Structures are given as structure tokens and as C-alpha cells.
């Protein structure tokens, strides 16, 4: 029988030379059926085994643009050779790997014959073929076909490679195309279009590449499917034209070369004399990803991004705040006292509205991130941080997810968790999505701001830096622990797409910014709205029973009757300013009773009871029942910690919604001090991700098991760390 192997590669890479070296006289020449393309077949046999070898026509790509390409491709899918030997001209690695990547995307078993090594060496090019083999996860054997060097090793490598189930290589073509591909893949799979020949994703890529053969088959087949696919292609084409000023074929080629670029950048080519041939992108990369300059530039760019975000969004955020303030005031005076008003004001406007208030900040940040992403810089950042992340069992592609989640300050774990989709290894992806919630997301910031203002006002910036560092170290160490226990597994080589830099267009960035912002608004209007209503209900019901309410009614009655008596009896003698002082004292007394009642009601509510019942445990970390309510509420959204503390601690005349005054109150409240505050900060960094993030983790990790894990593990970890801080701190202080 023999092992069937096909020699493929670019024209003039040495296929025929290698074919002759292997088969000698045992060959015969014919034609491929129906076309005038020459087909050479031959045999080789020795102690390694028996091989049936075919010399395929030379091609640069596998899209059906030329007859050679159609012939080569049809041969591979129809005859299914056991191995495709890709003959690569070592002196022109980048160009030659382009075809190789396409074989891998097709899901073919590939071995590389790294040919023309003599030419490459003469030109001063030295190639680390072992590393290349590791990064591509296929055998790579150096050869000099003209002298017959390496042919035995090549055949040994082929004979040793017996994997039959090969996962097709998945390259990320950027968000727009990736989304379209996912959609098209599902359609193609369910209708079974060409699935006996190609994997569905590959067929979808061919549609986007405008492949004549596949499109013709499509239009002759299921008309409905063809129309659906064409509609998606048209949509992506329009979107790419509008945002990045490119078309799908261009984008696909860019990303494939980007993938190759990122392989070659990892020290594959050791010496490269021909520096003049560097492209503009390579020249920029020489500076931007330089070992010393690179990190400095990266930090400067990140600082720039956050400075830009925070300074320019301050004003619009305050407009949003005053709008919601006005709205809640208007509703407050328009509606009668009662549950409905409480629901609308506290549940809906303060809950979902509080989250919508962040829209301008989010928008500015996404603008900056879109700029970095569209220009191609973001990919370089991951490339640089890969080495550090690798030590902790994560991956270069994890970096972006961390930054999006609030790695610097003020991100969100929801898009962060979704950003882990770019990770190809499921284990590294899982480790990443379980640790991104430790970052300082935008919702935790007001919590930190509140506590810092109250207890660390002398060292605000330093404290913020400490918090950021704790979050990062914590996340990386937890990742390391997870990767050596529950998600143990090999580190995958870091190969991502490093496409050439491109000049982003303002229109494109604006469209991308808006798309991201809209996602955020949708979340606030749906999930957050629902959750804040639930939380409101938990803090409202069951309320006080009749006897308890009566107690407060009685107190009020006493105050008003006493006051009424006093005022009536002295009305003749009192000056008008004394009168109003009297009246305001009465009002104060009445509102004190109201607040006492509210506090009693809160303590009696479902949330209050939970808070009180947890106190026995949480006192070891320094948290009382009111803090517990806030933390339970924070599970809905971390912003809720601040607003809940506000309600729970509204013990005076001061407006409970005002942050400054809340921090004043906390400062003087019993049981509070820097140690309690620090313990609470630690807890807030590490405990269960918010509700929406948990849902997102479940969806992205593919099971509720991991979502549950993140809730339990993070909370236990957070509690352990807080207790440690509080207890050690109590001894020292
Ligand atoms: P094909 O188009 O892929 O079939 O390439 P050929 O086998 O026809 O080779 C193209 C040219 O490269 C011929 O002149 C070969 O002699 C030469 N060639 C092939 N392999 C090597 C090699 O390893 N080293 C050198 N120096 N030349 C080679
Ligand atoms: Mg030839």
C-alpha cells in the first residue's frame, strides 16, 4: 500500500527536485483528469517504509484563482493524502509560509521540508527550525533537495507522525470577520454544504475570499443558504469598508501574514543581513517592541489613554449625574409616598441610572481602546507582555483581557471575559477568564474612592497604586495556582496575529466606539435594571410589622403633639425666627424617627437579616451587618456597595447620596478605622465577580460549574485575605 504523500509548495521551491531525489526512476507522468496540468507520481521504499508520492503543481495560495490552485486543492480534498509535504524556500520564509498556513487552516496534516538551506545560509539567514516546528506544532525538516540532503529525515518524520484527527488552525481575522465566520459556520454546518470536503469555517472563509469554485457550488446548491451567506458577506464587506477602509480578502491576507509575522518575530530567523528590505511596519516595530524602549512606550501610552479618559469624561459624566439627580428629584416630588415611588427612585433610577451615568467615561475609554486596536498597537502590547504572563501560566493574549477588565483602572470584567475568546488554548483561556474579575473595574472605583477619601486621605495616589498592584499580583498568583492544580496543562506557544500597522480613520473608530458603548447601555437597561429591582425588594421587604411600625408612629405622635402644644401656647410671645427654629427642631426630630424606622426596616428586611446572620463570621474581617448588606448588594454590581453603605449609614441630616459626607460619616462611625477600610478594600478586590460577569463566565467557559467556582473560590479567597489583614493588623496596631 504505502503511505500517500503529496509534495506541495510555491513554484520553484524545489518540489520536482525533491520528487526526483526521492523517486529516482520509479515515476510516471500523466495529466490531472480534464486539465492539461502535468501530474507526476512515483514510489519510494526502504526500511523506513513505502511511500506513494505525488508532485503537486506549485501555488501561492489555495483560493481558486488559477487552474493550478484548483488542481492542487481538489487533489488534497479528494485523495486525502496521509501527509502534505510543504516544500518551503528557506531563503524566503515569510512568503512561503503563507501557503503553509492555508494548509493548516484546511486541517491538512503537514510536514515542512525547509528547503534551499544552502541558499539561505549563503545569504546569512539562520533559521531555528526546532522552534518553528514547536510554534506551528508540525514537523519541520531542513533539506537541500539538489544534493538530496535531509530526505531520509524527512521521511522518518512523516512516518512517525500518525495523527489522524487534526484540528484545523484557527486564525483570528479581527472581530468583524470572526463574528461573521461564526455565524456562517453554523449555517454551513447545519445545511451540510461541502462538509464532506472542507471544514465549515474554511468554506466560510472561501466565501469571504470570493472563491470562484466554492461560490459556484454554493449558487448551484441550496439557494437559501447561498443567499444567507452572501448577505453576511455583503454586510461585513460594507462594515470593513466603512471602519477600516479595507475588504475581507485584504483583511484575511493581512491577518495571515500577521500570524506569520508573530512567529518570525520570536527569534526564528537568527540572522538577517538584508535589513533594507524591512517594511514600514517592521521599522516601527523595531522601536515600539524594543526590549527597553517598548515597555516605556507602552506605559506612556496606557497612562495617556487613562489621562485622556478621565479628564475628558469628567464633564459629561457630571452632566449625566445631574440629569439623573434631576430625574429622581422630579419623580420624588411628583409621586405620593409609598412603595411605587421607592421602587422607581431607589430601585430603578438610582440602580440602573447609576450605571448609565458611567456611559461617557466608558465611551471615552472605548474610543481610546478602538484607536489602539485599529492601529494594530494593541496586538504588540500582548506580544511584549507574553513573557511575564507565561511565567504565571497565562498567555500573551491574556493581557488584553486584563487591561479591558480594568488592569489600569476603570474597565469592566464583562467585555474582559469576552475578550478571552482570542485565546486558543481552552485551559489558558479558562485561567484568564477566572482571574480577570480581580482587576479594578469601573464599578469598584467608587468603592475605593470612598474608602480612600475617608481613611487614607493623605496618600490617595499611593493607595490607589497599592490597590492596583495587589489586584495584579493577586490575579497572577491565583492564575499560577489554578494552572498548577485544577486547570493544569501545557503552555501553548504564543502565536497571534501581528498584522501591519494601519492608519485608523476617525469614522472607523467612532463606529467601533459606538458598537462597544451600545453593548454597555444594553446591559444597564436589561440585566442591571432587573438586578437592582431585586436588590431594592430585598432591602424593602418584609418591612416592619404592625407593632414595630406603631412604635415609631407613637414617637412621631409624641413629638408633634408636644411641639403643637409648645407652639400654640407661646405663639403670642415668640419671635418669627424663634418660631422657625422651633419648627426646624421638630422637623429634625421627626426625620430622626423616620431614619430610625428606615434603619429598623432595613435590619428587618431580607437583606438585613442576611447581613445580621453573617455578622458572626464577618466580624473576624471587621465587617458589621450593614457592611455585609452592602457586600451582598455588591454581588449585583460593585457600585451597589457604595449606595448601600450610603443608605445603611444615613444617620444624620446629611444627604445620604453625597459621597463626601458618607465618608465623613464612616470616619466617625463606630467600628470603622483604616484597618476595617483596608480589609474591606481587599475583600472588594477579590470577592465574587458581579452577577453579570458570573453569567458571562458561565457562557464563555461553557458551564455553570466554573461560574459557581468563581463565586465560591473568589469569596473564600477574599474572606481569607481580609481576615488575615484584619487580624494581623489588629495585633500590630
Ligand atoms: P518546483 O517549481 O517547486 O518544482 O522547483 P524545482 O524543483 O523545479 O526547482 C527550482 C530550482 O531550484 C531548480 O533550479 C533546482 O535545481 C533548484 N533547487 C531545488 N532545491 C534546491 C536546493 O535545496 N538548493 C539549491 N541551491 N537549489 C535548489
Ligand atoms: Mg516543478
mmCIF file of N, CA, C and O in Angstrom, residues 426-476:
data_model
loop_
_atom_site.group_PDB
_atom_site.id
_atom_site.type_symbol
_atom_site.label_atom_id
_atom_site.label_comp_id
_atom_site.label_asym_id
_atom_site.label_seq_id
_atom_site.Cartn_x
_atom_site.Cartn_y
_atom_site.Cartn_z
ATOM 1 N N UNK A 426 -7.894 26.255 25.487
ATOM 2 C CA UNK A 426 -9.027 26.347 26.412
ATOM 3 C C UNK A 426 -8.582 26.516 27.868
ATOM 4 O O UNK A 426 -9.239 27.218 28.634
ATOM 5 N N UNK A 427 -7.475 25.905 28.259
ATOM 6 C CA UNK A 427 -7.041 25.995 29.650
ATOM 7 C C UNK A 427 -6.508 27.375 29.996
ATOM 8 O O UNK A 427 -6.819 27.928 31.046
ATOM 9 N N UNK A 428 -5.707 27.921 29.107
ATOM 10 C CA UNK A 428 -5.200 29.272 29.354
ATOM 11 C C UNK A 428 -6.351 30.269 29.323
ATOM 12 O O UNK A 428 -6.377 31.240 30.069
ATOM 13 N N UNK A 429 -7.318 29.993 28.472
ATOM 14 C CA UNK A 429 -8.471 30.869 28.371
ATOM 15 C C UNK A 429 -9.270 30.837 29.680
ATOM 16 O O UNK A 429 -9.657 31.866 30.216
ATOM 17 N N UNK A 430 -9.463 29.642 30.212
ATOM 18 C CA UNK A 430 -10.211 29.488 31.455
ATOM 19 C C UNK A 430 -9.483 30.190 32.598
ATOM 20 O O UNK A 430 -10.094 30.937 33.379
ATOM 21 N N UNK A 431 -8.171 29.982 32.685
ATOM 22 C CA UNK A 431 -7.393 30.630 33.747
ATOM 23 C C UNK A 431 -7.506 32.138 33.627
ATOM 24 O O UNK A 431 -7.572 32.854 34.628
ATOM 25 N N UNK A 432 -7.550 32.634 32.404
ATOM 26 C CA UNK A 432 -7.648 34.076 32.209
ATOM 27 C C UNK A 432 -9.023 34.586 32.613
ATOM 28 O O UNK A 432 -9.146 35.557 33.359
ATOM 29 N N UNK A 433 -10.067 33.909 32.154
ATOM 30 C CA UNK A 433 -11.384 34.469 32.437
ATOM 31 C C UNK A 433 -11.776 34.322 33.898
ATOM 32 O O UNK A 433 -12.626 35.040 34.395
ATOM 33 N N UNK A 434 -11.093 33.416 34.614
ATOM 34 C CA UNK A 434 -11.368 33.314 36.046
ATOM 35 C C UNK A 434 -10.601 34.360 36.849
ATOM 36 O O UNK A 434 -10.958 34.657 37.985
ATOM 37 N N UNK A 435 -9.546 34.927 36.284
ATOM 38 C CA UNK A 435 -8.764 35.899 37.053
ATOM 39 C C UNK A 435 -8.989 37.356 36.646
ATOM 40 O O UNK A 435 -8.663 38.251 37.412
ATOM 41 N N UNK A 436 -9.557 37.592 35.466
ATOM 42 C CA UNK A 436 -9.787 38.997 35.084
ATOM 43 C C UNK A 436 -10.730 39.741 36.036
ATOM 44 O O UNK A 436 -10.594 40.951 36.180
ATOM 45 N N UNK A 437 -11.672 39.064 36.720
ATOM 46 C CA UNK A 437 -12.551 39.833 37.604
ATOM 47 C C UNK A 437 -11.828 40.474 38.798
ATOM 48 O O UNK A 437 -12.418 41.284 39.495
ATOM 49 N N UNK A 438 -10.547 40.139 39.027
ATOM 50 C CA UNK A 438 -9.818 40.772 40.128
ATOM 51 C C UNK A 438 -9.382 42.198 39.795
ATOM 52 O O UNK A 438 -8.978 42.954 40.674
ATOM 53 N N UNK A 439 -9.437 42.553 38.509
ATOM 54 C CA UNK A 439 -8.969 43.881 38.111
ATOM 55 C C UNK A 439 -9.878 44.988 38.663
ATOM 56 O O UNK A 439 -11.012 44.738 39.040
ATOM 57 N N UNK A 440 -9.321 46.212 38.658
ATOM 58 C CA UNK A 440 -10.080 47.349 39.200
ATOM 59 C C UNK A 440 -11.099 47.856 38.200
ATOM 60 O O UNK A 440 -10.866 48.837 37.499
ATOM 61 N N UNK A 441 -12.236 47.210 38.144
ATOM 62 C CA UNK A 441 -13.224 47.626 37.157
ATOM 63 C C UNK A 441 -13.841 48.963 37.564
ATOM 64 O O UNK A 441 -13.692 49.415 38.706
ATOM 65 N N UNK A 442 -14.528 49.583 36.647
ATOM 66 C CA UNK A 442 -15.118 50.895 36.883
ATOM 67 C C UNK A 442 -16.088 50.914 38.050
ATOM 68 O O UNK A 442 -16.274 51.947 38.698
ATOM 69 N N UNK A 443 -16.694 49.777 38.344
ATOM 70 C CA UNK A 443 -17.666 49.719 39.426
ATOM 71 C C UNK A 443 -16.999 49.669 40.795
ATOM 72 O O UNK A 443 -17.572 50.103 41.791
ATOM 73 N N UNK A 444 -15.767 49.135 40.849
ATOM 74 C CA UNK A 444 -15.072 49.092 42.138
ATOM 75 C C UNK A 444 -14.466 50.452 42.473
ATOM 76 O O UNK A 444 -14.215 50.750 43.645
ATOM 77 N N UNK A 445 -14.210 51.243 41.441
ATOM 78 C CA UNK A 445 -13.537 52.516 41.675
ATOM 79 C C UNK A 445 -14.238 53.408 42.699
ATOM 80 O O UNK A 445 -13.588 53.930 43.601
ATOM 81 N N UNK A 446 -15.574 53.617 42.586
ATOM 82 C CA UNK A 446 -16.222 54.451 43.610
ATOM 83 C C UNK A 446 -16.075 53.868 45.019
ATOM 84 O O UNK A 446 -15.976 54.631 45.982
ATOM 85 N N UNK A 447 -16.025 52.554 45.139
ATOM 86 C CA UNK A 447 -15.834 51.945 46.462
ATOM 87 C C UNK A 447 -14.465 52.322 47.011
ATOM 88 O O UNK A 447 -14.334 52.776 48.157
ATOM 89 N N UNK A 448 -13.438 52.145 46.159
ATOM 90 C CA UNK A 448 -12.092 52.505 46.593
ATOM 91 C C UNK A 448 -12.007 53.998 46.884
ATOM 92 O O UNK A 448 -11.423 54.422 47.885
ATOM 93 N N UNK A 449 -12.611 54.792 45.996
ATOM 94 C CA UNK A 449 -12.553 56.253 46.157
ATOM 95 C C UNK A 449 -13.151 56.651 47.497
ATOM 96 O O UNK A 449 -12.585 57.475 48.226
ATOM 97 N N UNK A 450 -14.274 56.053 47.837
ATOM 98 C CA UNK A 450 -14.947 56.357 49.099
ATOM 99 C C UNK A 450 -14.052 56.034 50.294
ATOM 100 O O UNK A 450 -13.847 56.859 51.189
ATOM 101 N N UNK A 451 -13.501 54.839 50.301
ATOM 102 C CA UNK A 451 -12.716 54.400 51.456
ATOM 103 C C UNK A 451 -11.384 55.142 51.550
ATOM 104 O O UNK A 451 -10.919 55.471 52.640
ATOM 105 N N UNK A 452 -10.793 55.421 50.398
ATOM 106 C CA UNK A 452 -9.536 56.167 50.413
ATOM 107 C C UNK A 452 -9.769 57.572 50.955
ATOM 108 O O UNK A 452 -9.032 58.063 51.803
ATOM 109 N N UNK A 453 -10.841 58.203 50.485
ATOM 110 C CA UNK A 453 -11.140 59.564 50.935
ATOM 111 C C UNK A 453 -11.381 59.599 52.442
ATOM 112 O O UNK A 453 -10.984 60.535 53.133
ATOM 113 N N UNK A 454 -12.017 58.561 52.967
ATOM 114 C CA UNK A 454 -12.338 58.566 54.389
ATOM 115 C C UNK A 454 -11.136 58.236 55.266
ATOM 116 O O UNK A 454 -10.946 58.845 56.316
ATOM 117 N N UNK A 455 -10.301 57.321 54.839
ATOM 118 C CA UNK A 455 -9.295 56.807 55.774
ATOM 119 C C UNK A 455 -7.840 56.951 55.319
ATOM 120 O O UNK A 455 -6.922 56.744 56.100
ATOM 121 N N UNK A 456 -7.632 57.246 54.055
ATOM 122 C CA UNK A 456 -6.252 57.360 53.585
ATOM 123 C C UNK A 456 -6.064 58.665 52.812
ATOM 124 O O UNK A 456 -5.362 58.712 51.820
ATOM 125 N N UNK A 457 -6.720 59.725 53.292
ATOM 126 C CA UNK A 457 -6.754 60.957 52.502
ATOM 127 C C UNK A 457 -5.374 61.580 52.305
ATOM 128 O O UNK A 457 -5.191 62.385 51.400
ATOM 129 N N UNK A 458 -4.393 61.197 53.148
ATOM 130 C CA UNK A 458 -3.071 61.806 52.977
ATOM 131 C C UNK A 458 -2.279 61.178 51.834
ATOM 132 O O UNK A 458 -1.395 61.799 51.270
ATOM 133 N N UNK A 459 -2.575 59.909 51.530
ATOM 134 C CA UNK A 459 -1.802 59.219 50.491
ATOM 135 C C UNK A 459 -2.726 58.636 49.428
ATOM 136 O O UNK A 459 -2.682 57.440 49.162
ATOM 137 N N UNK A 460 -3.550 59.477 48.839
ATOM 138 C CA UNK A 460 -4.562 58.932 47.931
ATOM 139 C C UNK A 460 -3.969 58.205 46.734
ATOM 140 O O UNK A 460 -4.323 57.060 46.451
ATOM 141 N N UNK A 461 -3.047 58.887 46.024
ATOM 142 C CA UNK A 461 -2.495 58.296 44.809
ATOM 143 C C UNK A 461 -1.719 57.021 45.123
ATOM 144 O O UNK A 461 -1.875 56.003 44.443
ATOM 145 N N UNK A 462 -0.914 57.078 46.198
ATOM 146 C CA UNK A 462 -0.124 55.895 46.568
ATOM 147 C C UNK A 462 -1.034 54.715 46.879
ATOM 148 O O UNK A 462 -0.774 53.587 46.490
ATOM 149 N N UNK A 463 -2.122 55.022 47.604
ATOM 150 C CA UNK A 463 -3.044 53.969 47.994
ATOM 151 C C UNK A 463 -3.670 53.324 46.757
ATOM 152 O O UNK A 463 -3.797 52.106 46.667
ATOM 153 N N UNK A 464 -4.020 54.172 45.784
ATOM 154 C CA UNK A 464 -4.613 53.655 44.549
ATOM 155 C C UNK A 464 -3.622 52.736 43.834
ATOM 156 O O UNK A 464 -3.984 51.691 43.303
ATOM 157 N N UNK A 465 -2.365 53.152 43.839
ATOM 158 C CA UNK A 465 -1.322 52.343 43.199
ATOM 159 C C UNK A 465 -1.184 51.000 43.918
ATOM 160 O O UNK A 465 -1.088 49.942 43.287
ATOM 161 N N UNK A 466 -1.202 51.058 45.266
ATOM 162 C CA UNK A 466 -1.109 49.820 46.049
ATOM 163 C C UNK A 466 -2.262 48.884 45.692
ATOM 164 O O UNK A 466 -2.068 47.688 45.468
ATOM 165 N N UNK A 467 -3.470 49.446 45.606
ATOM 166 C CA UNK A 467 -4.642 48.624 45.260
ATOM 167 C C UNK A 467 -4.447 47.958 43.900
ATOM 168 O O UNK A 467 -4.685 46.762 43.729
ATOM 169 N N UNK A 468 -3.980 48.739 42.928
ATOM 170 C CA UNK A 468 -3.761 48.195 41.585
ATOM 171 C C UNK A 468 -2.742 47.057 41.625
ATOM 172 O O UNK A 468 -2.941 46.001 41.012
ATOM 173 N N UNK A 469 -1.648 47.283 42.352
ATOM 174 C CA UNK A 469 -0.613 46.249 42.417
ATOM 175 C C UNK A 469 -1.127 44.984 43.102
ATOM 176 O O UNK A 469 -0.853 43.871 42.652
ATOM 177 N N UNK A 470 -1.886 45.166 44.190
ATOM 178 C CA UNK A 470 -2.448 43.994 44.883
ATOM 179 C C UNK A 470 -3.327 43.202 43.927
ATOM 180 O O UNK A 470 -3.252 41.979 43.847
ATOM 181 N N UNK A 471 -4.153 43.919 43.153
ATOM 182 C CA UNK A 471 -5.057 43.243 42.217
ATOM 183 C C UNK A 471 -4.267 42.432 41.191
ATOM 184 O O UNK A 471 -4.578 41.272 40.921
ATOM 185 N N UNK A 472 -3.216 43.038 40.633
ATOM 186 C CA UNK A 472 -2.408 42.340 39.616
ATOM 187 C C UNK A 472 -1.684 41.138 40.195
ATOM 188 O O UNK A 472 -1.733 40.052 39.627
ATOM 189 N N UNK A 473 -1.004 41.366 41.317
ATOM 190 C CA UNK A 473 -0.264 40.252 41.920
ATOM 191 C C UNK A 473 -1.226 39.129 42.278
ATOM 192 O O UNK A 473 -0.960 37.962 42.018
ATOM 193 N N UNK A 474 -2.338 39.515 42.870
ATOM 194 C CA UNK A 474 -3.336 38.524 43.255
ATOM 195 C C UNK A 474 -3.785 37.720 42.051
ATOM 196 O O UNK A 474 -3.799 36.480 42.079
ATOM 197 N N UNK A 475 -4.117 38.411 40.971
ATOM 198 C CA UNK A 475 -4.622 37.730 39.773
ATOM 199 C C UNK A 475 -3.570 36.778 39.205
ATOM 200 O O UNK A 475 -3.869 35.627 38.870
ATOM 201 N N UNK A 476 -2.334 37.259 39.112
ATOM 202 C CA UNK A 476 -1.285 36.419 38.523
ATOM 203 C C UNK A 476 -0.989 35.211 39.399
ATOM 204 O O UNK A 476 -0.818 34.096 38.897
#
